[in-house]
Each structure stands twice: as structure tokens, then as C-alpha cells.
Amino acid sequence: MSLPRTLPLALLAALAAPAAHAEFEIGEFGGTSVSFEGLLQADYDHYNSDVADLDGDPGDGRNSDQELRRAELVLKGKGPGGFDWVVGYDAKADKWLDVNGRLRFGADRTQFLQVGQYKQPNSLEELSSTKNNDFIAKAMTTNTFGVSRRLGAAYGIAGDDWTATASWFGRELTSGQAEGSGYGVRGTWAPLNDDGRIVHLGLSYVDFDTPDDGARLRTRPNADLAGVRLVDTGTLLDADRQSVLGVEAMWINGPVKLQGEYMRAGIDRIGTATQTSGDFSGHGWYVSGLWNVAGETWGYKGGVPSTPKAGGGNRGLWQVGLRYDRVDLDDGRLSAPAPGEMPVPEGVLGGEMDAWTVGVNWYWRDHVKLALNYVDVSSTRYNGAAGAFVDDEPSIVEARLQLHW
């Protein structure tokens, strides 16, 4: 679903949707408190393309995209007896979000059992709230290697400064989305956890089956609306299983937050008589910094940070951020060609890409967020038709209007 081709009309469409609603509790039914939440995001991307036309249609003469990025509607229920549930749906993407029930139990309800569709225990950025993303697009590392929502069952336990979660999962609830059964574990520890002063460390691992014995890793250049991926392994045949190891760290000191993650993916390949490539390994990492200009700080619960609410009347909450992000999907080399012949790739040459992102966020009052990002990208990938590596160095200006309640 696309909006009209002018950004003002796109923003008006987003603004009109929640006009009759406010943040509210629907009521209490049988001891369960039911609430309604929503998230609307209208995005605009302007591309300064280099080699590839980032809007995905080289013949249309356009250098921008605008679209309603998300239209999430969520019902939540809480209680009684430590039980809560959630049913979420994204009308824009036409897919289910969190749809699950969770029972908290034990001393101070520090343990839980969860059944349904939920975010799997990997990646600090993926597990953090979408409405409070530090930048408009999640890091390429997260988008390439992270495992998001799947149907499954999870058990978790937490202390004052630590968490541990284990999950078994299968496919996504929405037909035609991600598949492959597997498991995931994540543990976090906060050796420093005071008001406004936090050190967070985390480790995660997921392992899952590859549907139809095929796997593919690719990513956009930190622009969600871009129609092309500048690095791409292509479909890896004879793929048996995929695993992702993740390491995460975060440091908060008053109004400053530094955050980083490293993720390495491994794809085990069956290796038939016709398969000339071995197992594949790719990796990525990012490091980012965010500053709350007026001195606000973050909260911390369950191994993820929570963004402070906008305050100060019309002043709101201002944030300035910087991120460096890198993905490497090369796991091979070029053979030495015979005279007059093209070099032949041995292994997988999916490409390398890094990006700098500078961003400004403004949370105005309780329900509105405006974001502006500038992204500078550098990528290189082997082009078999040309018999050479091709560099592509575009830049993107991104804007977002967000309404949440």
C-alpha cells in the first residue's frame, strides 16, 4: 500500500488516522485491564544515488520515496494472577505483530512463561521499542542478522541486574513470512545499574532450520524504503541450518547513551557432489551514541533501555545521535584467471557495506515524534558480468513523522 506521491499528503493521511483517539484504557473485564495502543509512521527518503538507483526503478526518473511505513494497532490485557496478553497487527504491512500470552510467577513474579508470537531473544536494538528507535532505520547489522517475531514458547528469569531467556520457535504467524524452527537464548548483566548510570552487557545465540534448504542474506543501505540491496549473498543452495551469535553492550551516563552490537551468522551447507562452496560465515557490527540535549536520562528494565517521556510543554525531548554501521557478506575469493578469461569466484562474494548516520529526534509532548537522518554509505561488491569489484557510494536524507498512543 503506497500513499500519494507527495509527502504532505502522506503526513496528512497519518495525522488523520488517530484524530478521534487518545491514549486510553478501554476498561476492566473479569479482572483484566484492557488498553489500546497505536503507532503510525510516515517516512520520506531522498536519494543521492551513485551506481544503483536506490528507488528500485531506474527508468522512472525519481530520486525519492515516501510511504506510510507502519500502521500498528495493539490490544493489551493485564491481570489477574500475573497473566497478561497482547494482540498486535500492522495494517500497512498486513501482518501480525506480537500475539501472545504470558504468565509471570515466582517470588516478585521474576519468572515468566510465554506462548505465541513474540520477538526472539537476540539483539538489544531489535528487542527495544520500535517507537523509540534511536535512528529511522535500524542498523544494517540488526536488519541482516537479527531474528524478530516467531511463533514459539519461552521461559525467562530475572534478577535485579541480570536476565536469562530461552525460547523455542517456528515460523511467523503471518503466512508467507519467515520460516524455520529453532531455538534462541539470551543473557544480560548490568554490573552498574543506578538511576542515570547503567552498564549493560549481553550475549545471545539463535540456531534454526533453513526452509527448503536455502538461505539468503542481504540488506538495504540504512534506508527502509530503498528498492535495492547493495550487498547480497544471493540464494545459498544446500543450506541446512543457520546460526547467529550476538554480543551487545550499552553505557548510559546521564543524558548520554553509547550502544554497540556485533553479530556473526553461520550457514551450514550440506555439500552435495555439485556443491563447490563450503559453509558460509558473515558478520556485522555497529556502534552508536545518543545525547538527550536537555539532560534527560534513560530507564532500564528487563535487559533493554526505556526512553524518557517528552516534557517541558512544547519544548519536548530533543536527541542528537551518530552511528557507524558495517556489514561483511564476503566469504570467498577470486581464483587466478587463465589468460584471456574472467576470474571465477570461489565461495560467496556478497559484498561489504558501511554507513555513517547522523540523526536528530524530537518527541513533542506525549504522542508525536519527528526524526531527520543523513546517511553516508560506502559499499563494494563483486560483479560477475563485469569481472570486477564495483564500488557504490550513495547518500540518503530521511525524514519521519510518527504518531503514537
XYZ file of C-alpha atoms in Angstrom:
405
model
C 0.000 0.000 0.000
C 1.520 3.338 -1.081
C 0.435 6.849 -0.249
C 0.080 9.661 -2.795
C 3.354 10.838 -4.253
C 3.682 13.994 -2.184
C 4.933 13.964 1.381
C 2.344 16.458 2.686
C -0.500 14.159 1.632
C 1.284 11.221 3.239
C 1.656 13.083 6.510
C -1.968 14.260 6.446
C -3.089 10.660 5.981
C -1.093 9.622 9.033
C -2.340 12.562 11.086
C -5.971 11.917 10.231
C -5.953 8.291 11.406
C -5.679 8.845 15.169
C -7.601 12.121 15.298
C -10.565 10.602 17.088
C -8.454 8.667 19.575
C -6.408 9.436 22.633
C -4.230 7.335 24.856
C -6.685 5.386 26.982
C -7.633 2.314 28.933
C -10.623 0.572 27.390
C -11.748 -0.803 30.712
C -11.631 -3.771 33.067
C -13.275 -7.061 32.157
C -13.265 -10.014 34.530
C -10.300 -8.641 36.415
C -8.339 -7.928 33.205
C -7.419 -4.319 32.393
C -7.603 -3.839 28.608
C -5.846 -0.996 26.771
C -5.413 0.101 23.161
C -2.140 1.362 21.635
C -1.202 2.527 18.163
C 1.837 3.545 16.114
C 1.793 5.404 12.781
C 4.994 6.279 10.908
C 5.131 8.244 7.623
C 8.592 8.230 6.001
C 10.298 10.202 3.248
C 13.669 9.203 1.742
C 15.611 11.362 -0.715
C 18.414 9.502 -2.527
C 21.659 10.778 -3.951
C 22.281 7.531 -5.861
C 25.670 6.546 -7.205
C 25.698 3.321 -9.266
C 22.407 1.631 -8.346
C 19.145 3.593 -8.467
C 18.016 3.285 -4.842
C 14.313 3.731 -5.552
C 14.444 0.380 -7.372
C 13.104 1.627 -10.714
C 15.911 3.038 -12.900
C 13.561 4.223 -15.631
C 11.178 6.390 -13.621
C 13.450 9.417 -13.150
C 12.662 9.621 -9.425
C 15.184 10.029 -6.629
C 12.902 9.725 -3.603
C 10.301 7.539 -1.916
C 7.518 8.337 0.528
C 5.301 5.860 2.261
C 3.290 5.053 5.350
C 5.930 2.855 6.980
C 3.892 1.374 9.834
C 0.259 1.389 10.989
C 0.323 -0.739 14.125
C -2.798 -1.407 16.223
C -2.323 -3.220 19.515
C -4.722 -4.528 22.183
C -3.225 -5.394 25.569
C -4.653 -7.095 28.621
C -3.135 -7.250 32.096
C -4.148 -9.453 35.019
C -5.320 -11.198 37.008
C -2.808 -13.514 38.678
C 0.290 -12.341 36.845
C -1.172 -13.118 33.405
C -1.044 -10.647 30.522
C -1.711 -10.883 26.801
C -1.234 -8.844 23.625
C -2.666 -8.900 20.089
C -0.913 -6.634 17.581
C -1.427 -6.101 13.844
C 0.347 -3.883 11.302
C -2.280 -2.744 8.785
C 0.384 -1.280 6.497
C 2.476 -4.447 6.201
C -0.624 -6.663 6.512
C 0.979 -8.881 9.135
C 0.625 -9.904 12.753
C 2.934 -8.419 15.386
C 3.097 -9.666 18.989
C 0.260 -12.136 19.563
C 0.903 -13.993 22.798
C 0.024 -14.727 26.391
C 2.491 -14.523 29.281
C 2.329 -15.757 32.862
C 4.614 -14.184 35.449
C 5.245 -16.232 38.586
C 7.707 -16.903 41.360
C 8.966 -14.552 44.055
C 8.139 -10.982 42.964
C 6.999 -12.505 39.617
C 10.566 -12.561 38.305
C 9.963 -15.628 36.111
C 7.702 -15.945 33.085
C 6.333 -18.410 30.574
C 5.275 -17.010 27.199
C 3.420 -18.718 24.343
C 2.513 -17.274 20.935
C 4.316 -14.883 18.606
C 6.940 -12.585 20.158
C 10.379 -11.141 19.477
C 13.054 -13.774 19.873
C 15.811 -13.306 22.490
C 18.505 -11.714 20.356
C 19.733 -8.172 19.605
C 19.410 -5.247 22.001
C 18.177 -2.979 19.188
C 15.588 -5.472 17.937
C 14.143 -6.007 21.420
C 13.914 -2.268 22.138
C 10.666 -0.418 21.402
C 10.143 0.430 17.720
C 8.580 3.795 18.537
C 11.755 4.817 20.356
C 14.325 3.754 17.746
C 17.453 5.898 18.005
C 17.531 6.262 14.198
C 14.909 5.975 11.475
C 16.334 2.713 10.095
C 17.658 0.048 12.409
C 21.313 -0.808 11.962
C 22.193 -2.898 8.916
C 23.662 -5.444 11.331
C 20.309 -5.879 13.086
C 18.296 -5.996 9.854
C 20.644 -8.541 8.250
C 21.267 -10.992 11.073
C 18.566 -10.431 13.705
C 15.667 -12.842 14.226
C 12.485 -10.972 15.091
C 8.985 -12.287 15.788
C 8.235 -16.013 15.542
C 5.653 -18.390 16.991
C 7.014 -20.303 19.942
C 7.320 -20.740 23.683
C 9.804 -19.043 26.003
C 10.922 -19.169 29.616
C 12.673 -16.258 31.304
C 14.019 -15.341 34.708
C 15.450 -12.067 36.006
C 17.259 -10.657 38.996
C 17.900 -7.059 39.940
C 20.781 -6.745 37.473
C 20.519 -9.758 35.153
C 18.172 -11.658 32.857
C 18.157 -15.066 31.156
C 15.735 -16.164 28.437
C 15.393 -19.376 26.425
C 12.990 -19.837 23.504
C 11.890 -22.487 21.059
C 10.324 -21.094 17.881
C 8.955 -21.959 14.467
C 7.501 -19.853 11.650
C 5.897 -16.417 11.730
C 2.165 -16.264 12.330
C 1.551 -14.417 9.050
C 1.532 -16.724 6.043
C 4.426 -16.237 3.612
C 6.782 -14.678 6.162
C 9.884 -16.145 7.843
C 10.033 -19.875 8.484
C 12.385 -22.388 10.073
C 12.160 -23.947 13.521
C 14.924 -23.422 16.031
C 15.885 -22.092 19.430
C 17.371 -18.976 20.958
C 18.955 -17.941 24.253
C 19.958 -14.543 25.642
C 21.567 -13.449 28.865
C 22.226 -9.924 30.148
C 24.116 -8.462 33.109
C 24.237 -4.888 34.359
C 27.307 -4.539 36.628
C 26.298 -0.897 37.128
C 22.569 -0.171 37.447
C 21.816 3.120 39.180
C 19.492 5.960 38.229
C 21.069 7.546 35.173
C 24.204 5.363 35.321
C 23.993 1.967 33.604
C 26.445 -0.524 32.126
C 24.761 -3.343 30.192
C 26.392 -6.465 28.719
C 24.572 -9.137 26.737
C 25.181 -12.370 24.844
C 22.734 -14.220 22.586
C 22.645 -17.209 20.259
C 19.974 -18.461 17.853
C 20.018 -21.565 15.667
C 17.297 -22.524 13.189
C 16.493 -24.668 10.193
C 16.618 -23.114 6.725
C 13.364 -23.631 4.792
C 13.715 -25.572 1.527
C 17.472 -25.900 2.209
C 18.107 -22.364 1.010
C 19.357 -19.219 2.725
C 19.955 -15.629 1.667
C 21.456 -12.643 3.490
C 21.110 -9.132 2.076
C 20.492 -5.624 3.308
C 19.432 -2.150 2.289
C 21.777 0.827 2.768
C 20.212 2.002 6.070
C 17.111 3.201 4.195
C 13.917 1.216 4.814
C 12.219 2.448 1.633
C 15.126 1.724 -0.735
C 14.173 -0.688 -3.504
C 17.615 -2.328 -3.833
C 20.130 -4.109 -1.629
C 23.735 -3.153 -2.243
C 25.131 -6.313 -0.632
C 23.548 -9.709 -1.226
C 24.793 -13.293 -0.926
C 22.218 -14.497 -3.417
C 20.385 -17.724 -2.596
C 22.770 -20.208 -0.993
C 21.700 -23.711 -2.028
C 22.176 -26.859 0.065
C 21.873 -24.779 3.245
C 20.989 -26.927 6.242
C 20.911 -24.601 9.286
C 21.689 -21.005 10.170
C 23.037 -19.689 13.466
C 23.653 -16.164 14.771
C 25.908 -15.230 17.679
C 25.324 -11.763 19.131
C 27.350 -9.678 21.581
C 25.910 -6.403 22.907
C 26.977 -3.593 25.206
C 25.477 -0.294 26.390
C 26.707 2.527 28.622
C 24.428 5.261 29.979
C 25.721 8.247 31.907
C 23.002 10.834 32.461
C 21.940 12.253 29.078
C 24.470 10.202 27.051
C 23.980 6.652 25.777
C 26.601 4.614 23.903
C 25.469 1.318 22.385
C 27.024 -1.348 20.186
C 26.420 -4.853 18.882
C 28.411 -7.473 16.986
C 26.641 -10.323 15.183
C 28.114 -13.272 13.292
C 25.987 -15.591 11.153
C 26.993 -19.074 10.116
C 25.211 -21.151 7.469
C 25.907 -24.884 7.464
C 25.766 -26.300 3.958
C 25.100 -29.932 3.125
C 27.835 -30.113 0.490
C 26.474 -32.347 -2.263
C 28.567 -33.530 -5.178
C 27.514 -30.457 -7.173
C 28.213 -28.012 -4.353
C 31.564 -26.310 -4.770
C 31.137 -23.876 -1.882
C 31.631 -24.706 1.780
C 29.898 -23.321 4.846
C 29.257 -19.567 4.870
C 30.113 -17.026 7.540
C 29.198 -13.323 7.555
C 29.267 -10.661 10.221
C 28.367 -7.092 11.091
C 28.652 -4.568 13.877
C 27.583 -1.081 14.819
C 28.351 1.489 17.497
C 26.129 4.491 18.197
C 25.895 7.447 20.519
C 22.808 9.427 21.542
C 22.566 12.630 23.579
C 19.433 13.986 25.258
C 20.019 17.703 24.807
C 18.103 18.919 27.881
C 19.682 16.390 30.232
C 17.043 13.628 30.419
C 18.247 10.063 31.001
C 17.038 6.545 30.200
C 15.402 3.882 32.298
C 16.360 0.214 32.228
C 14.223 -2.897 32.681
C 14.393 -6.492 31.501
C 17.711 -6.016 29.726
C 16.578 -3.130 27.469
C 16.588 0.689 27.870
C 13.437 2.797 28.067
C 13.299 6.285 26.534
C 12.179 9.145 28.811
C 8.850 10.790 28.053
C 8.756 14.190 26.411
C 8.458 17.005 28.943
C 8.704 20.733 29.276
C 5.481 21.566 27.432
C 6.205 22.492 23.828
C 9.938 22.001 24.311
C 9.598 18.219 24.249
C 12.542 15.817 24.210
C 15.409 16.559 21.802
C 18.011 13.939 20.872
C 21.110 14.086 18.667
C 22.786 10.863 17.522
C 25.666 9.398 15.492
C 26.102 5.790 14.334
C 28.683 3.798 12.397
C 27.464 0.504 10.946
C 29.245 -2.200 8.925
C 28.187 -5.488 7.275
C 30.511 -8.011 5.582
C 28.917 -10.731 3.423
C 32.129 -11.818 1.694
C 33.347 -15.331 2.463
C 35.420 -16.295 -0.550
C 37.981 -15.081 -3.068
C 38.632 -14.785 -6.794
C 40.617 -17.506 -8.493
C 43.532 -16.529 -10.693
C 42.097 -16.493 -14.231
C 43.707 -18.103 -17.230
C 44.981 -15.645 -19.869
C 42.043 -14.003 -21.621
C 39.458 -15.405 -19.187
C 37.373 -13.830 -16.412
C 38.241 -14.563 -12.772
C 35.970 -17.104 -11.101
C 34.609 -16.525 -7.575
C 35.387 -19.254 -5.074
C 32.946 -19.179 -2.174
C 30.472 -16.340 -1.636
C 31.176 -12.705 -2.519
C 28.092 -10.945 -1.210
C 29.838 -7.619 -0.664
C 30.801 -5.245 2.120
C 28.997 -2.071 3.180
C 29.450 0.526 5.877
C 27.442 3.635 6.700
C 27.591 6.734 8.857
C 24.254 8.062 10.143
C 23.692 11.453 11.783
C 20.259 11.982 13.303
C 18.008 14.344 15.237
C 14.849 13.244 17.084
C 12.166 15.471 18.591
C 9.472 13.952 20.803
C 6.811 16.673 21.053
C 4.517 16.192 24.037
C 3.300 12.614 24.516
C 2.190 11.437 21.072
C 4.328 12.977 18.315
C 7.892 12.310 17.170
C 9.767 13.940 14.300
C 13.077 12.477 13.070
C 15.635 13.586 10.484
C 18.653 11.479 9.401
C 21.533 11.857 6.971
C 23.185 8.593 5.845
C 26.510 8.320 4.007
C 27.107 4.844 2.522
C 30.170 3.090 1.099
C 29.850 -0.377 -0.442
C 31.766 -2.744 -2.695
C 30.597 -5.963 -4.323
C 31.898 -8.304 -6.998
C 30.039 -8.012 -10.314
C 30.375 -11.245 -12.242
C 29.242 -9.712 -15.530
C 31.929 -7.042 -15.322
C 34.529 -9.359 -13.817
C 35.433 -6.713 -11.238
C 34.503 -5.275 -7.876
C 32.087 -2.332 -8.136
C 32.037 0.488 -5.590
C 28.724 2.208 -4.851
C 28.701 5.247 -2.535
C 25.251 6.862 -2.256
C 23.869 9.165 0.425
C 20.320 9.464 1.752
C 18.294 12.093 3.602
C 15.488 10.522 5.643
C 12.542 12.104 7.467
C 9.833 10.566 9.635
C 6.622 11.773 11.242
C 5.439 9.443 13.989
C 2.228 9.392 15.997
C 1.946 7.014 18.948
C -0.581 6.481 21.693
